[in-house]
Short mmCIF file of C-alpha atoms in Angstrom, two decimals:
data_model
loop_
_atom_site.label_atom_id
_atom_site.label_comp_id
_atom_site.label_asym_id
_atom_site.label_seq_id
_atom_site.Cartn_x
_atom_site.Cartn_y
_atom_site.Cartn_z
CA ALA A 124 -33.43 -24.63 85.45
CA GLN A 125 -30.83 -23.75 87.82
CA LYS A 126 -31.90 -22.19 91.46
CA ILE A 127 -28.59 -20.67 91.93
CA THR A 128 -26.33 -19.08 89.38
CA GLN A 129 -22.66 -17.64 89.77
CA THR A 130 -21.51 -16.50 86.55
CA GLN A 131 -18.02 -15.83 87.22
CA PRO A 132 -15.63 -19.03 87.40
CA GLY A 133 -12.79 -16.34 88.52
CA MET A 134 -12.16 -13.40 89.39
CA PHE A 135 -9.34 -11.25 90.72
CA VAL A 136 -8.77 -8.78 91.90
CA GLN A 137 -5.88 -5.60 93.43
CA GLU A 138 -5.50 -5.43 96.85
CA LYS A 139 -7.26 -2.64 98.55
CA GLU A 140 -9.86 -2.21 95.78
CA ALA A 141 -13.49 -3.59 95.87
CA VAL A 142 -14.82 -6.69 93.83
CA THR A 143 -18.62 -7.57 93.75
CA LEU A 144 -19.27 -10.84 92.82
CA ASP A 145 -22.26 -12.34 91.22
CA CYS A 146 -25.50 -13.85 91.33
CA THR A 147 -28.88 -14.91 90.29
CA TYR A 148 -31.61 -16.93 91.62
CA ASP A 149 -34.81 -18.29 90.12
CA THR A 150 -38.04 -19.33 92.39
CA SER A 151 -41.32 -18.33 92.23
CA ASP A 152 -41.56 -18.28 96.57
CA GLN A 153 -42.01 -15.01 97.93
CA SER A 154 -40.19 -16.19 101.07
CA TYR A 155 -36.94 -16.80 100.62
CA GLY A 156 -33.55 -16.25 101.81
CA LEU A 157 -30.52 -15.75 100.59
CA PHE A 158 -27.02 -16.43 101.41
CA TRP A 159 -23.26 -16.32 100.76
CA TYR A 160 -20.69 -18.16 102.37
CA LYS A 161 -16.63 -18.48 101.87
CA GLN A 162 -14.45 -21.29 100.78
CA PRO A 163 -10.87 -21.10 102.09
CA SER A 164 -7.97 -23.47 100.96
CA SER A 165 -8.06 -25.09 103.71
CA GLY A 166 -11.82 -26.23 102.92
CA GLU A 167 -14.40 -25.30 105.90
CA MET A 168 -17.26 -23.37 105.05
CA ILE A 169 -17.79 -20.35 106.09
CA PHE A 170 -21.58 -17.79 106.51
CA LEU A 171 -20.72 -14.52 105.46
CA ILE A 172 -23.95 -12.73 104.83
CA TYR A 173 -27.68 -12.96 104.16
CA GLN A 174 -30.34 -11.38 103.15
CA GLY A 175 -34.50 -12.11 103.46
CA SER A 176 -37.08 -11.24 100.74
CA TYR A 177 -38.94 -9.68 102.86
CA ASP A 178 -35.46 -7.13 104.17
CA GLU A 179 -35.73 -3.89 102.89
CA GLN A 180 -32.41 -2.38 103.41
CA ASN A 181 -29.95 -4.39 101.73
CA ALA A 182 -27.54 -6.89 104.41
CA THR A 183 -24.15 -5.80 105.24
CA GLU A 184 -21.25 -7.67 107.53
CA GLY A 185 -18.12 -5.23 107.88
CA ARG A 186 -16.17 -5.38 104.51
CA TYR A 187 -19.15 -7.42 103.07
CA SER A 188 -22.76 -6.17 101.82
CA LEU A 189 -25.34 -7.67 99.91
CA ASN A 190 -26.51 -5.67 96.65
CA PHE A 191 -30.80 -6.92 96.47
CA GLN A 192 -32.15 -6.72 94.01
CA LYS A 193 -35.55 -7.88 93.53
CA ALA A 194 -37.03 -7.60 90.29
CA ARG A 195 -33.76 -9.06 88.94
CA LYS A 196 -33.52 -12.21 91.31
CA SER A 197 -29.92 -10.94 91.57
CA ALA A 198 -27.83 -11.02 95.37
CA ASN A 199 -24.69 -10.08 94.50
CA LEU A 200 -21.54 -9.44 97.25
CA VAL A 201 -19.55 -6.97 96.95
CA ILE A 202 -16.54 -7.00 99.12
CA SER A 203 -14.73 -3.26 100.07
CA ALA A 204 -10.96 -3.02 100.40
CA SER A 205 -9.54 -6.37 99.32
CA GLN A 206 -7.41 -8.36 101.08
CA LEU A 207 -5.17 -11.39 100.88
CA GLY A 208 -6.90 -13.56 103.21
CA ASP A 209 -9.98 -12.65 100.78
CA SER A 210 -8.41 -15.65 98.80
CA ALA A 211 -11.04 -18.02 98.41
CA MET A 212 -13.72 -19.82 96.45
CA TYR A 213 -17.51 -17.75 97.73
CA PHE A 214 -20.95 -19.43 97.32
CA CYS A 215 -24.02 -18.23 96.44
CA ALA A 216 -26.97 -19.89 98.14
CA MET A 217 -31.16 -20.05 98.37
CA ARG A 218 -33.88 -21.17 100.81
CA GLU A 219 -37.05 -21.00 99.76
CA SER A 220 -39.91 -21.41 102.28
CA ASP A 221 -42.31 -24.03 100.29
CA THR A 222 -39.25 -26.91 99.39
CA GLY A 223 -38.91 -26.49 103.54
CA ASN A 224 -34.97 -26.41 104.37
CA GLN A 225 -33.61 -27.27 101.27
CA PHE A 226 -30.56 -25.08 100.25
CA TYR A 227 -29.59 -24.82 97.27
CA PHE A 228 -25.61 -23.29 96.09
CA GLY A 229 -23.88 -22.27 92.90
CA THR A 230 -21.28 -23.17 91.00
CA GLY A 231 -18.80 -20.83 93.23
CA THR A 232 -16.42 -18.27 92.12
CA SER A 233 -12.83 -18.39 93.67
CA LEU A 234 -11.77 -15.04 94.05
CA THR A 235 -8.15 -13.72 93.92
CA VAL A 236 -6.24 -11.06 95.94
CA ILE A 237 -3.53 -9.38 93.86
CA PRO A 238 -1.05 -7.68 96.49
CA ASN B 256 -19.70 -26.13 121.69
CA ALA B 257 -17.51 -28.06 118.89
CA GLY B 258 -20.38 -27.60 116.56
CA VAL B 259 -20.55 -30.25 113.59
CA THR B 260 -17.91 -32.84 113.80
CA GLN B 261 -17.46 -35.07 110.96
CA THR B 262 -16.18 -38.36 111.29
CA PRO B 263 -13.70 -39.78 109.12
CA LYS B 264 -11.84 -36.41 107.47
CA PHE B 265 -10.45 -38.16 104.98
CA GLN B 266 -10.88 -42.35 103.66
CA VAL B 267 -9.86 -44.55 100.56
CA LEU B 268 -11.91 -47.18 99.52
CA LYS B 269 -12.13 -49.92 96.78
CA THR B 270 -15.02 -49.97 94.37
CA GLY B 271 -17.75 -52.34 96.31
CA GLN B 272 -16.86 -51.54 99.54
CA SER B 273 -18.94 -49.87 101.98
CA MET B 274 -18.99 -47.60 104.99
CA THR B 275 -20.72 -45.35 106.88
CA LEU B 276 -19.52 -41.49 107.33
CA GLN B 277 -21.05 -39.95 111.33
CA CYS B 278 -22.10 -36.36 111.86
CA ALA B 279 -22.91 -34.89 115.11
CA GLN B 280 -23.91 -31.34 116.32
CA ASP B 281 -23.98 -30.05 118.99
CA MET B 282 -26.10 -27.24 118.62
CA ASN B 283 -29.81 -28.21 119.33
CA HIS B 284 -30.49 -27.72 115.69
CA ASN B 285 -33.53 -29.40 113.85
CA SER B 286 -32.36 -29.80 110.10
CA MET B 287 -29.45 -31.91 109.48
CA TYR B 288 -28.26 -31.99 105.65
CA TRP B 289 -25.11 -33.89 103.68
CA TYR B 290 -23.46 -32.54 100.66
CA ARG B 291 -20.80 -33.48 98.13
CA GLN B 292 -18.48 -31.37 96.76
CA ASP B 293 -16.69 -31.96 93.32
CA PRO B 294 -14.91 -29.06 90.99
CA GLY B 295 -16.65 -27.07 89.27
CA MET B 296 -19.77 -28.49 90.30
CA GLY B 297 -20.42 -26.60 93.79
CA LEU B 298 -22.13 -28.43 96.46
CA ARG B 299 -24.59 -30.52 95.48
CA LEU B 300 -27.76 -31.84 98.02
CA ILE B 301 -27.36 -35.72 98.57
CA TYR B 302 -29.97 -35.90 101.90
CA TYR B 303 -31.30 -33.59 103.91
CA SER B 304 -33.70 -34.19 107.78
CA ALA B 305 -35.99 -31.29 108.49
CA SER B 306 -36.52 -32.93 111.75
CA GLU B 307 -35.89 -35.90 113.43
CA GLY B 308 -37.52 -38.68 112.28
CA THR B 309 -37.83 -37.48 108.43
CA THR B 310 -35.38 -37.13 106.02
CA ASP B 311 -35.65 -36.84 102.57
CA LYS B 312 -33.62 -36.89 99.56
CA GLY B 313 -31.83 -34.26 97.31
CA GLU B 314 -30.21 -33.22 93.78
CA VAL B 315 -28.15 -36.34 94.10
CA PRO B 316 -29.12 -39.11 95.98
CA ASN B 317 -28.67 -42.46 94.42
CA GLY B 318 -26.41 -45.02 96.25
CA TYR B 319 -26.54 -43.27 99.63
CA ASN B 320 -28.89 -43.76 102.36
CA VAL B 321 -28.85 -41.82 105.67
CA SER B 322 -29.98 -42.50 109.03
CA ARG B 323 -31.22 -39.14 111.39
CA LEU B 324 -29.78 -41.57 114.65
CA ASN B 325 -31.56 -38.68 117.03
CA LYS B 326 -31.52 -34.95 117.32
CA ARG B 327 -27.76 -34.54 116.85
CA GLU B 328 -26.81 -37.56 114.58
CA PHE B 329 -27.14 -38.06 110.75
CA SER B 330 -25.14 -40.84 109.23
CA LEU B 331 -24.44 -41.22 105.63
CA ARG B 332 -23.79 -44.33 104.09
CA LEU B 333 -22.46 -46.11 101.37
CA GLU B 334 -23.47 -49.52 100.28
CA SER B 335 -21.32 -49.95 97.61
CA ALA B 336 -18.24 -47.17 96.27
CA ALA B 337 -18.20 -46.67 92.99
CA PRO B 338 -15.38 -44.12 91.89
CA SER B 339 -17.83 -41.85 90.74
CA GLN B 340 -18.46 -41.30 94.88
CA THR B 341 -15.28 -40.14 94.97
CA SER B 342 -15.75 -36.36 96.63
CA VAL B 343 -15.46 -34.17 99.50
CA TYR B 344 -18.51 -34.60 101.58
CA PHE B 345 -19.88 -31.92 104.52
CA CYS B 346 -22.35 -32.44 106.92
CA ALA B 347 -24.82 -29.38 108.20
CA SER B 348 -26.95 -28.01 110.49
CA SER B 349 -29.46 -25.52 110.71
CA GLU B 350 -32.73 -24.32 112.89
CA ALA B 351 -35.97 -25.37 110.94
CA TRP B 352 -36.85 -21.44 110.80
CA GLY B 353 -36.12 -18.18 112.03
CA TYR B 354 -33.19 -14.88 111.26
CA PRO B 355 -30.66 -15.86 109.77
CA ASN B 356 -30.73 -19.72 110.32
CA GLU B 357 -27.74 -20.31 108.09
CA GLN B 358 -25.83 -23.54 107.90
CA PHE B 359 -23.27 -24.70 109.71
CA PHE B 360 -20.93 -26.64 108.29
CA GLY B 361 -18.63 -29.81 109.61
CA PRO B 362 -14.72 -29.93 107.77
CA GLY B 363 -15.61 -32.31 105.73
CA THR B 364 -14.75 -35.59 104.22
CA ARG B 365 -12.35 -36.60 101.65
CA LEU B 366 -13.66 -40.16 100.01
CA THR B 367 -11.72 -41.64 97.09
CA VAL B 368 -12.81 -44.77 96.05
CA LEU B 369 -10.49 -47.29 93.86
#
């Protein structure tokens, strides 16, 4: 079974609108971490936001927030007030405590911001 | 700080040739990783090293070997390259534990095997 599932291969959003990128995960661990990365067309991987499994509040970093629903095992990324520079691939990832330091990545969502 | 560096940035090989991809980090991280990225597949873990002196297989280790030379350096070797190994290779590092212990990535190596 896939550890991380991203079901939206491509998304479009109007500039200045908000967009939600979906991510579901599969783990039996109690302790784990969830990450979102951005990969622009230039290719580098940029860390955006982190949510720990024990964190009670949803993580926020500027225009990025993580909608964490533990019972549903979902960790959706919300980008508010989209900008043209947000056009990129977005990857959801998970780190489980019992696999040591192994990370699992989803297949990514390509986001295009329309002017 | 340079972060995570990778060499080379681009490489073209013929089938059967060998090569080593080099990776170094200057953040004193314990854990290092090698991934390959193919269209529609996301990042797939090839090998990782949780700490100096240890290495473990990831999801797609066949055809690759790794060496954790010291705490800073983690190399990936292709002994006999195959066209199926055409990909973009990323090295990453992270702290073993802590908060939020995200991975820091190198710029990638684009490898083509003819």
